[in-house]
PDB file of C-alpha atoms in Angstrom:
ATOM      1  CA  UNK A  20      65.960 131.818 113.184  1.00 80.00           C
ATOM      2  CA  UNK A  21      69.364 133.007 114.164  1.00 81.00           C
ATOM      3  CA  UNK A  22      69.128 131.630 117.579  1.00 82.00           C
ATOM      4  CA  UNK A  23      68.151 128.208 116.042  1.00 85.00           C
ATOM      5  CA  UNK A  24      70.972 128.126 113.956  1.00 82.00           C
ATOM      6  CA  UNK A  25      73.393 129.011 116.722  1.00 84.00           C
ATOM      7  CA  UNK A  26      72.047 126.288 118.835  1.00 82.00           C
ATOM      8  CA  UNK A  27      72.283 123.705 116.164  1.00 83.00           C
ATOM      9  CA  UNK A  28      75.999 124.559 115.552  1.00 79.00           C
ATOM     10  CA  UNK A  29      76.806 124.420 119.076  1.00 76.00           C
ATOM     11  CA  UNK A  30      75.021 121.089 119.606  1.00 74.00           C
ATOM     12  CA  UNK A  31      76.764 119.837 116.311  1.00 74.00           C
ATOM     13  CA  UNK A  32      80.156 120.882 117.462  1.00 71.00           C
ATOM     14  CA  UNK A  33      79.794 119.050 120.802  1.00 69.00           C
ATOM     15  CA  UNK A  34      78.662 115.769 119.448  1.00 69.00           C
ATOM     16  CA  UNK A  35      81.734 113.291 119.037  1.00 63.00           C
ATOM     17  CA  UNK A  36      82.485 112.201 115.706  1.00 60.00           C
ATOM     18  CA  UNK A  37      83.302 108.501 115.686  1.00 58.00           C
ATOM     19  CA  UNK A  38      82.727 107.494 112.045  1.00 59.00           C
ATOM     20  CA  UNK A  39      86.425 107.417 111.257  1.00 66.00           C
ATOM     21  CA  UNK A  40      87.854 106.452 114.734  1.00 67.00           C
ATOM     22  CA  UNK A  41      90.285 103.371 114.837  1.00 72.00           C
ATOM     23  CA  UNK A  42      89.600 100.528 116.998  1.00 76.00           C
ATOM     24  CA  UNK A  43      92.646  98.740 118.579  1.00 79.00           C
ATOM     25  CA  UNK A  44      92.055  95.475 120.375  1.00 83.00           C
ATOM     26  CA  UNK A  45      95.438  94.097 121.592  1.00 84.00           C
ATOM     27  CA  UNK A  46      95.875  90.435 121.620  1.00 84.00           C
ATOM     28  CA  UNK A  47      99.259  89.411 123.174  1.00 83.00           C
ATOM     29  CA  UNK A  48      99.030  85.779 121.983  1.00 80.00           C
ATOM     30  CA  UNK A  49      98.788  86.919 118.433  1.00 82.00           C
ATOM     31  CA  UNK A  50     101.495  89.291 118.661  1.00 84.00           C
ATOM     32  CA  UNK A  51     103.913  86.748 120.319  1.00 81.00           C
ATOM     33  CA  UNK A  52     103.014  84.280 117.430  1.00 79.00           C
ATOM     34  CA  UNK A  53     103.726  86.802 114.943  1.00 80.00           C
ATOM     35  CA  UNK A  54     107.086  87.626 116.780  1.00 80.00           C
ATOM     36  CA  UNK A  55     107.965  84.086 117.051  1.00 75.00           C
ATOM     37  CA  UNK A  56     107.286  83.503 113.201  1.00 73.00           C
ATOM     38  CA  UNK A  57     109.346  86.539 112.217  1.00 75.00           C
ATOM     39  CA  UNK A  58     112.275  86.737 114.590  1.00 72.00           C
ATOM     40  CA  UNK A  59     112.305  83.378 116.276  1.00 67.00           C
ATOM     41  CA  UNK A  60     112.138  85.105 119.634  1.00 69.00           C
ATOM     42  CA  UNK A  61     109.368  85.285 122.108  1.00 69.00           C
ATOM     43  CA  UNK A  62     107.000  82.926 123.776  1.00 70.00           C
ATOM     44  CA  UNK A  63     103.855  81.106 122.502  1.00 70.00           C
ATOM     45  CA  UNK A  64     100.576  80.987 124.803  1.00 70.00           C
ATOM     46  CA  UNK A  65      98.900  79.026 125.729  1.00 74.00           C
ATOM     47  CA  UNK A  66     102.099  76.652 126.253  1.00 73.00           C
ATOM     48  CA  UNK A  67     100.125  73.264 126.383  1.00 75.00           C
ATOM     49  CA  UNK A  68      98.438  73.954 123.083  1.00 73.00           C
ATOM     50  CA  UNK A  69     101.594  74.776 121.135  1.00 72.00           C
ATOM     51  CA  UNK A  70     103.485  71.802 122.775  1.00 75.00           C
ATOM     52  CA  UNK A  71     100.803  69.608 121.627  1.00 78.00           C
ATOM     53  CA  UNK A  72     100.152  70.963 118.074  1.00 76.00           C
ATOM     54  CA  UNK A  73     103.160  72.937 117.158  1.00 71.00           C
ATOM     55  CA  UNK A  74     106.165  71.454 118.936  1.00 73.00           C
ATOM     56  CA  UNK A  75     108.085  70.931 115.794  1.00 73.00           C
ATOM     57  CA  UNK A  76     107.523  74.698 114.451  1.00 67.00           C
ATOM     58  CA  UNK A  77     108.537  75.907 117.875  1.00 66.00           C
ATOM     59  CA  UNK A  78     111.804  73.987 117.756  1.00 69.00           C
ATOM     60  CA  UNK A  79     112.903  75.335 114.403  1.00 70.00           C
ATOM     61  CA  UNK A  80     111.370  78.844 114.575  1.00 65.00           C
ATOM     62  CA  UNK A  81     114.602  80.496 115.549  1.00 65.00           C
ATOM     63  CA  UNK A  82     116.443  78.779 112.495  1.00 69.00           C
ATOM     64  CA  UNK A  83     113.887  79.693 110.102  1.00 70.00           C
ATOM     65  CA  UNK A  84     113.201  83.111 110.856  1.00 68.00           C
ATOM     66  CA  UNK A  85     112.386  85.916 108.296  1.00 72.00           C
ATOM     67  CA  UNK A  86     114.956  88.507 109.302  1.00 74.00           C
ATOM     68  CA  UNK A  87     117.592  87.058 107.193  1.00 78.00           C
ATOM     69  CA  UNK A  88     115.275  87.011 104.067  1.00 79.00           C
ATOM     70  CA  UNK A  89     114.165  90.611 104.786  1.00 80.00           C
ATOM     71  CA  UNK A  90     117.771  91.892 105.125  1.00 83.00           C
ATOM     72  CA  UNK A  91     118.939  90.081 101.861  1.00 86.00           C
ATOM     73  CA  UNK A  92     115.661  91.281 100.074  1.00 85.00           C
ATOM     74  CA  UNK A  93     116.549  94.949 101.360  1.00 85.00           C
ATOM     75  CA  UNK A  94     120.058  94.637  99.943  1.00 88.00           C
ATOM     76  CA  UNK A  95     118.837  93.316  96.767  1.00 86.00           C
ATOM     77  CA  UNK A  96     116.416  96.111  96.240  1.00 85.00           C
ATOM     78  CA  UNK A  97     119.069  98.801  97.075  1.00 85.00           C
ATOM     79  CA  UNK A  98     121.310  97.271  94.347  1.00 82.00           C
ATOM     80  CA  UNK A  99     118.623  97.638  91.994  1.00 86.00           C
ATOM     81  CA  UNK A 100     118.360 101.583  92.395  1.00 85.00           C
ATOM     82  CA  UNK A 101     121.464 102.030  90.176  1.00 84.00           C
ATOM     83  CA  UNK A 102     119.602  99.964  87.452  1.00 87.00           C
ATOM     84  CA  UNK A 103     116.498 101.829  87.834  1.00 88.00           C
ATOM     85  CA  UNK A 104     118.309 105.152  87.343  1.00 90.00           C
ATOM     86  CA  UNK A 105     120.038 103.929  84.200  1.00 91.00           C
ATOM     87  CA  UNK A 106     116.990 102.751  82.620  1.00 92.00           C
ATOM     88  CA  UNK A 107     115.076 106.147  83.511  1.00 92.00           C
ATOM     89  CA  UNK A 108     117.995 108.189  82.011  1.00 92.00           C
ATOM     90  CA  UNK A 109     117.889 106.107  78.836  1.00 93.00           C
ATOM     91  CA  UNK A 110     114.131 106.467  78.466  1.00 93.00           C
ATOM     92  CA  UNK A 111     114.231 110.081  79.086  1.00 94.00           C
ATOM     93  CA  UNK A 112     117.053 110.590  76.261  1.00 94.00           C
ATOM     94  CA  UNK A 113     114.965 108.320  74.057  1.00 93.00           C
ATOM     95  CA  UNK A 114     111.954 110.463  74.505  1.00 92.00           C
ATOM     96  CA  UNK A 115     113.904 113.569  73.769  1.00 91.00           C
ATOM     97  CA  UNK A 116     115.319 112.115  70.549  1.00 91.00           C
ATOM     98  CA  UNK A 117     111.855 111.084  69.551  1.00 88.00           C
ATOM     99  CA  UNK A 118     110.163 114.373  70.451  1.00 78.00           C
TER     100      UNK A 118
END
């Protein structure tokens, strides 16, 4: 019985566990499309497809990128930290008074 358990444990430790493994399939054309959408830089492939169907988008992608919006959103969120701290301290004082 003891030998059987040792054998089972040895086999169990050598089996590769793949239930939680992450698969990653890189698709460079999708990555380039996201890069162009977000920053306006990069290139879209296949060239003919995007020239035929997305030419107007491709021309204005650099003007309408999201980096400016992300920067402004980050600044606006940073400015809200002071307000959040004031609200937190006011609620804490209120809870102390009511307790």
